[in-house]
């Protein structure tokens, strides 16, 4: 174990762990919100996040952003990407709820059947992105077969080539966001991109926490989470509330996608596999169904991963993180905070 490396780079490991943990926490919100109202693990949520990361990349391509620039120079593109990403992820989350879950929930299907549906929805979303080039080719052939009757032709494959290139590879942002040092502590340079990601995640978490506690929709979500039948007797439309809960979780995933792209600058159709497991772990670690637990679990997981990498090497990163999860759950099975969404108080 390399304790000297850990102590010599303690601040950097902590800050970068908080950055990574902030992304985990925002994704974890989708898991914890849905579990709170349905007691369902929405495994498709990580792929909703993945679609958000592609939405960010496509906005940069569409607007012609390229080369390299500072965070301030990239801000107009990022703000537009935030709107598009949140819309794509939010809409996709509602579609998943409508297609994959609603009918099963109404029929009170067994939990493992809903779980299989969730896993199936996850694969559909990821593989659809992974074969987007072939989908465009198929649409191109069908459209041109129709247009050919009238002597017309359109080159959809060529027009959309920038968006479908490397369908099963890595898609990078056409614009590189260069971090700038805003503070130096010892040998560590604190960068504006790291500060932005951490602050943005904290602001979103506080805003969501207050939204759930103080708004009418938030009270309805908590009522459905606590007792769906009693909530229905009080006039709440549980179907609408569940759909809006998926929407909120999707929007948070869209925000996480923008922050992820600021830090990483690339994405792929299968990034949801590992990130989804990490975010789900964060939700369980903090206490699934607990909004504040998702934040705590995400940040703790991000920091633990970094400390584990410093002590044992990067190949031990996931081993240390998940070993911590097992140890905490053995002592506290409900997670660190362990409070469900339905028991949250205004």
PDB file of N, CA and C in Angstrom, residues 284-344:
ATOM      1  N   UNK A 284     -27.655   3.073  -3.074  1.00  0.00           N
ATOM      2  CA  UNK A 284     -27.796   2.068  -2.013  1.00  0.00           C
ATOM      3  C   UNK A 284     -26.931   2.441  -0.814  1.00  0.00           C
ATOM      4  N   UNK A 285     -25.733   2.930  -1.102  1.00  0.00           N
ATOM      5  CA  UNK A 285     -24.802   3.309  -0.030  1.00  0.00           C
ATOM      6  C   UNK A 285     -25.398   4.390   0.865  1.00  0.00           C
ATOM      7  N   UNK A 286     -26.020   5.388   0.243  1.00  0.00           N
ATOM      8  CA  UNK A 286     -26.603   6.480   1.032  1.00  0.00           C
ATOM      9  C   UNK A 286     -27.939   6.112   1.648  1.00  0.00           C
ATOM     10  N   UNK A 287     -28.619   5.119   1.068  1.00  0.00           N
ATOM     11  CA  UNK A 287     -29.958   4.744   1.518  1.00  0.00           C
ATOM     12  C   UNK A 287     -30.927   4.971   0.377  1.00  0.00           C
ATOM     13  N   UNK A 288     -31.193   3.944  -0.413  1.00  0.00           N
ATOM     14  CA  UNK A 288     -31.996   4.135  -1.625  1.00  0.00           C
ATOM     15  C   UNK A 288     -33.410   4.586  -1.252  1.00  0.00           C
ATOM     16  N   UNK A 289     -33.880   5.578  -1.992  1.00  0.00           N
ATOM     17  CA  UNK A 289     -35.150   6.208  -1.658  1.00  0.00           C
ATOM     18  C   UNK A 289     -34.942   7.500  -0.893  1.00  0.00           C
ATOM     19  N   UNK A 290     -33.705   7.820  -0.601  1.00  0.00           N
ATOM     20  CA  UNK A 290     -33.378   9.022   0.182  1.00  0.00           C
ATOM     21  C   UNK A 290     -32.564   9.971  -0.695  1.00  0.00           C
ATOM     22  N   UNK A 291     -33.096  11.169  -0.957  1.00  0.00           N
ATOM     23  CA  UNK A 291     -32.427  12.108  -1.859  1.00  0.00           C
ATOM     24  C   UNK A 291     -31.070  12.537  -1.308  1.00  0.00           C
ATOM     25  N   UNK A 292     -31.041  12.893  -0.031  1.00  0.00           N
ATOM     26  CA  UNK A 292     -29.774  13.318   0.563  1.00  0.00           C
ATOM     27  C   UNK A 292     -28.790  12.144   0.647  1.00  0.00           C
ATOM     28  N   UNK A 293     -29.330  10.953   0.791  1.00  0.00           N
ATOM     29  CA  UNK A 293     -28.482   9.769   0.810  1.00  0.00           C
ATOM     30  C   UNK A 293     -27.795   9.556  -0.528  1.00  0.00           C
ATOM     31  N   UNK A 294     -28.505   9.885  -1.628  1.00  0.00           N
ATOM     32  CA  UNK A 294     -27.898   9.751  -2.952  1.00  0.00           C
ATOM     33  C   UNK A 294     -26.689  10.669  -3.083  1.00  0.00           C
ATOM     34  N   UNK A 295     -26.806  11.892  -2.565  1.00  0.00           N
ATOM     35  CA  UNK A 295     -25.685  12.830  -2.610  1.00  0.00           C
ATOM     36  C   UNK A 295     -24.532  12.315  -1.764  1.00  0.00           C
ATOM     37  N   UNK A 296     -24.841  11.914  -0.537  1.00  0.00           N
ATOM     38  CA  UNK A 296     -23.794  11.422   0.357  1.00  0.00           C
ATOM     39  C   UNK A 296     -23.125  10.176  -0.219  1.00  0.00           C
ATOM     40  N   UNK A 297     -23.939   9.259  -0.720  1.00  0.00           N
ATOM     41  CA  UNK A 297     -23.387   8.025  -1.283  1.00  0.00           C
ATOM     42  C   UNK A 297     -22.517   8.288  -2.497  1.00  0.00           C
ATOM     43  N   UNK A 298     -22.954   9.201  -3.358  1.00  0.00           N
ATOM     44  CA  UNK A 298     -22.177   9.516  -4.559  1.00  0.00           C
ATOM     45  C   UNK A 298     -20.823  10.118  -4.228  1.00  0.00           C
ATOM     46  N   UNK A 299     -20.837  11.106  -3.345  1.00  0.00           N
ATOM     47  CA  UNK A 299     -19.576  11.760  -2.989  1.00  0.00           C
ATOM     48  C   UNK A 299     -18.643  10.791  -2.271  1.00  0.00           C
ATOM     49  N   UNK A 300     -19.192   9.983  -1.362  1.00  0.00           N
ATOM     50  CA  UNK A 300     -18.371   9.020  -0.625  1.00  0.00           C
ATOM     51  C   UNK A 300     -17.772   7.983  -1.564  1.00  0.00           C
ATOM     52  N   UNK A 301     -18.563   7.535  -2.527  1.00  0.00           N
ATOM     53  CA  UNK A 301     -18.072   6.538  -3.471  1.00  0.00           C
ATOM     54  C   UNK A 301     -16.947   7.111  -4.340  1.00  0.00           C
ATOM     55  N   UNK A 302     -17.152   8.346  -4.815  1.00  0.00           N
ATOM     56  CA  UNK A 302     -16.120   8.970  -5.649  1.00  0.00           C
ATOM     57  C   UNK A 302     -14.801   9.136  -4.912  1.00  0.00           C
ATOM     58  N   UNK A 303     -14.874   9.591  -3.669  1.00  0.00           N
ATOM     59  CA  UNK A 303     -13.655   9.783  -2.876  1.00  0.00           C
ATOM     60  C   UNK A 303     -13.001   8.438  -2.558  1.00  0.00           C
ATOM     61  N   UNK A 304     -13.819   7.462  -2.185  1.00  0.00           N
ATOM     62  CA  UNK A 304     -13.279   6.146  -1.830  1.00  0.00           C
ATOM     63  C   UNK A 304     -12.547   5.508  -3.006  1.00  0.00           C
ATOM     64  N   UNK A 305     -13.123   5.653  -4.194  1.00  0.00           N
ATOM     65  CA  UNK A 305     -12.465   5.114  -5.381  1.00  0.00           C
ATOM     66  C   UNK A 305     -11.067   5.709  -5.555  1.00  0.00           C
ATOM     67  N   UNK A 306     -10.993   7.017  -5.399  1.00  0.00           N
ATOM     68  CA  UNK A 306      -9.696   7.675  -5.581  1.00  0.00           C
ATOM     69  C   UNK A 306      -8.685   7.273  -4.513  1.00  0.00           C
ATOM     70  N   UNK A 307      -9.129   7.219  -3.281  1.00  0.00           N
ATOM     71  CA  UNK A 307      -8.227   6.803  -2.204  1.00  0.00           C
ATOM     72  C   UNK A 307      -7.776   5.358  -2.427  1.00  0.00           C
ATOM     73  N   UNK A 308      -8.706   4.499  -2.846  1.00  0.00           N
ATOM     74  CA  UNK A 308      -8.354   3.099  -3.108  1.00  0.00           C
ATOM     75  C   UNK A 308      -7.336   2.978  -4.227  1.00  0.00           C
ATOM     76  N   UNK A 309      -7.526   3.797  -5.286  1.00  0.00           N
ATOM     77  CA  UNK A 309      -6.572   3.783  -6.397  1.00  0.00           C
ATOM     78  C   UNK A 309      -5.189   4.213  -5.937  1.00  0.00           C
ATOM     79  N   UNK A 310      -5.149   5.230  -5.052  1.00  0.00           N
ATOM     80  CA  UNK A 310      -3.858   5.729  -4.571  1.00  0.00           C
ATOM     81  C   UNK A 310      -3.153   4.688  -3.705  1.00  0.00           C
ATOM     82  N   UNK A 311      -3.906   3.967  -2.898  1.00  0.00           N
ATOM     83  CA  UNK A 311      -3.298   3.014  -1.968  1.00  0.00           C
ATOM     84  C   UNK A 311      -2.890   1.708  -2.650  1.00  0.00           C
ATOM     85  N   UNK A 312      -3.777   1.193  -3.497  1.00  0.00           N
ATOM     86  CA  UNK A 312      -3.551  -0.159  -4.034  1.00  0.00           C
ATOM     87  C   UNK A 312      -3.252  -0.196  -5.526  1.00  0.00           C
ATOM     88  N   UNK A 313      -3.418   0.937  -6.221  1.00  0.00           N
ATOM     89  CA  UNK A 313      -3.274   0.948  -7.678  1.00  0.00           C
ATOM     90  C   UNK A 313      -4.642   1.073  -8.346  1.00  0.00           C
ATOM     91  N   UNK A 314      -4.656   1.586  -9.557  1.00  0.00           N
ATOM     92  CA  UNK A 314      -5.934   1.856 -10.223  1.00  0.00           C
ATOM     93  C   UNK A 314      -6.739   0.589 -10.480  1.00  0.00           C
ATOM     94  N   UNK A 315      -6.045  -0.555 -10.620  1.00  0.00           N
ATOM     95  CA  UNK A 315      -6.779  -1.795 -10.879  1.00  0.00           C
ATOM     96  C   UNK A 315      -7.615  -2.223  -9.683  1.00  0.00           C
ATOM     97  N   UNK A 316      -7.343  -1.640  -8.497  1.00  0.00           N
ATOM     98  CA  UNK A 316      -8.099  -1.971  -7.296  1.00  0.00           C
ATOM     99  C   UNK A 316      -9.220  -0.959  -7.010  1.00  0.00           C
ATOM    100  N   UNK A 317      -9.366  -0.016  -7.916  1.00  0.00           N
ATOM    101  CA  UNK A 317     -10.322   1.076  -7.709  1.00  0.00           C
ATOM    102  C   UNK A 317     -11.731   0.555  -7.402  1.00  0.00           C
ATOM    103  N   UNK A 318     -12.257  -0.309  -8.256  1.00  0.00           N
ATOM    104  CA  UNK A 318     -13.626  -0.797  -8.071  1.00  0.00           C
ATOM    105  C   UNK A 318     -13.719  -1.773  -6.907  1.00  0.00           C
ATOM    106  N   UNK A 319     -12.650  -2.538  -6.678  1.00  0.00           N
ATOM    107  CA  UNK A 319     -12.662  -3.509  -5.568  1.00  0.00           C
ATOM    108  C   UNK A 319     -12.833  -2.780  -4.241  1.00  0.00           C
ATOM    109  N   UNK A 320     -12.078  -1.721  -4.058  1.00  0.00           N
ATOM    110  CA  UNK A 320     -12.148  -0.970  -2.801  1.00  0.00           C
ATOM    111  C   UNK A 320     -13.522  -0.336  -2.627  1.00  0.00           C
ATOM    112  N   UNK A 321     -14.043   0.261  -3.715  1.00  0.00           N
ATOM    113  CA  UNK A 321     -15.325   0.957  -3.624  1.00  0.00           C
ATOM    114  C   UNK A 321     -16.452  -0.011  -3.256  1.00  0.00           C
ATOM    115  N   UNK A 322     -16.494  -1.161  -3.923  1.00  0.00           N
ATOM    116  CA  UNK A 322     -17.586  -2.093  -3.665  1.00  0.00           C
ATOM    117  C   UNK A 322     -17.389  -2.860  -2.361  1.00  0.00           C
ATOM    118  N   UNK A 323     -16.131  -3.038  -1.951  1.00  0.00           N
ATOM    119  CA  UNK A 323     -15.889  -3.653  -0.643  1.00  0.00           C
ATOM    120  C   UNK A 323     -16.419  -2.741   0.463  1.00  0.00           C
ATOM    121  N   UNK A 324     -16.250  -1.436   0.272  1.00  0.00           N
ATOM    122  CA  UNK A 324     -16.792  -0.487   1.250  1.00  0.00           C
ATOM    123  C   UNK A 324     -18.310  -0.595   1.300  1.00  0.00           C
ATOM    124  N   UNK A 325     -18.916  -0.728   0.128  1.00  0.00           N
ATOM    125  CA  UNK A 325     -20.374  -0.863   0.081  1.00  0.00           C
ATOM    126  C   UNK A 325     -20.829  -2.076   0.883  1.00  0.00           C
ATOM    127  N   UNK A 326     -20.155  -3.205   0.667  1.00  0.00           N
ATOM    128  CA  UNK A 326     -20.536  -4.431   1.368  1.00  0.00           C
ATOM    129  C   UNK A 326     -20.385  -4.247   2.879  1.00  0.00           C
ATOM    130  N   UNK A 327     -19.283  -3.651   3.294  1.00  0.00           N
ATOM    131  CA  UNK A 327     -19.043  -3.463   4.727  1.00  0.00           C
ATOM    132  C   UNK A 327     -20.102  -2.565   5.360  1.00  0.00           C
ATOM    133  N   UNK A 328     -20.433  -1.471   4.688  1.00  0.00           N
ATOM    134  CA  UNK A 328     -21.431  -0.555   5.251  1.00  0.00           C
ATOM    135  C   UNK A 328     -22.802  -1.219   5.318  1.00  0.00           C
ATOM    136  N   UNK A 329     -23.165  -1.975   4.270  1.00  0.00           N
ATOM    137  CA  UNK A 329     -24.477  -2.619   4.273  1.00  0.00           C
ATOM    138  C   UNK A 329     -24.559  -3.733   5.309  1.00  0.00           C
ATOM    139  N   UNK A 330     -23.403  -4.368   5.598  1.00  0.00           N
ATOM    140  CA  UNK A 330     -23.413  -5.391   6.648  1.00  0.00           C
ATOM    141  C   UNK A 330     -23.727  -4.766   8.003  1.00  0.00           C
ATOM    142  N   UNK A 331     -23.224  -3.562   8.224  1.00  0.00           N
ATOM    143  CA  UNK A 331     -23.453  -2.874   9.493  1.00  0.00           C
ATOM    144  C   UNK A 331     -24.800  -2.157   9.476  1.00  0.00           C
ATOM    145  N   UNK A 332     -25.124  -1.538   8.327  1.00  0.00           N
ATOM    146  CA  UNK A 332     -26.353  -0.753   8.217  1.00  0.00           C
ATOM    147  C   UNK A 332     -27.052  -1.102   6.898  1.00  0.00           C
ATOM    148  N   UNK A 333     -27.897  -2.114   6.887  1.00  0.00           N
ATOM    149  CA  UNK A 333     -28.508  -2.610   5.637  1.00  0.00           C
ATOM    150  C   UNK A 333     -29.334  -1.572   4.900  1.00  0.00           C
ATOM    151  N   UNK A 334     -29.843  -0.564   5.571  1.00  0.00           N
ATOM    152  CA  UNK A 334     -30.672   0.439   4.898  1.00  0.00           C
ATOM    153  C   UNK A 334     -29.847   1.587   4.335  1.00  0.00           C
ATOM    154  N   UNK A 335     -28.524   1.455   4.375  1.00  0.00           N
ATOM    155  CA  UNK A 335     -27.678   2.541   3.884  1.00  0.00           C
ATOM    156  C   UNK A 335     -27.340   3.527   4.981  1.00  0.00           C
ATOM    157  N   UNK A 336     -26.500   4.515   4.656  1.00  0.00           N
ATOM    158  CA  UNK A 336     -26.010   5.435   5.682  1.00  0.00           C
ATOM    159  C   UNK A 336     -27.121   6.275   6.297  1.00  0.00           C
ATOM    160  N   UNK A 337     -28.022   6.791   5.481  1.00  0.00           N
ATOM    161  CA  UNK A 337     -29.099   7.625   6.014  1.00  0.00           C
ATOM    162  C   UNK A 337     -30.383   6.824   6.201  1.00  0.00           C
ATOM    163  N   UNK A 338     -30.621   5.890   5.287  1.00  0.00           N
ATOM    164  CA  UNK A 338     -31.659   4.899   5.488  1.00  0.00           C
ATOM    165  C   UNK A 338     -33.089   5.384   5.569  1.00  0.00           C
ATOM    166  N   UNK A 339     -33.365   6.630   5.187  1.00  0.00           N
ATOM    167  CA  UNK A 339     -34.720   7.148   5.256  1.00  0.00           C
ATOM    168  C   UNK A 339     -35.345   7.086   3.873  1.00  0.00           C
ATOM    169  N   UNK A 340     -36.562   6.620   3.766  1.00  0.00           N
ATOM    170  CA  UNK A 340     -37.179   6.519   2.454  1.00  0.00           C
ATOM    171  C   UNK A 340     -37.795   7.839   2.049  1.00  0.00           C
ATOM    172  N   UNK A 341     -38.067   7.965   0.742  1.00  0.00           N
ATOM    173  CA  UNK A 341     -38.662   9.188   0.217  1.00  0.00           C
ATOM    174  C   UNK A 341     -40.003   9.485   0.868  1.00  0.00           C
ATOM    175  N   UNK A 342     -40.782   8.451   1.110  1.00  0.00           N
ATOM    176  CA  UNK A 342     -42.108   8.657   1.679  1.00  0.00           C
ATOM    177  C   UNK A 342     -42.090   9.174   3.094  1.00  0.00           C
ATOM    178  N   UNK A 343     -40.982   8.979   3.812  1.00  0.00           N
ATOM    179  CA  UNK A 343     -40.910   9.451   5.191  1.00  0.00           C
ATOM    180  C   UNK A 343     -40.270  10.816   5.311  1.00  0.00           C
ATOM    181  N   UNK A 344     -39.824  11.397   4.182  1.00  0.00           N
ATOM    182  CA  UNK A 344     -39.229  12.725   4.238  1.00  0.00           C
ATOM    183  C   UNK A 344     -40.262  13.727   4.721  1.00  0.00           C
TER     184      UNK A 344
END
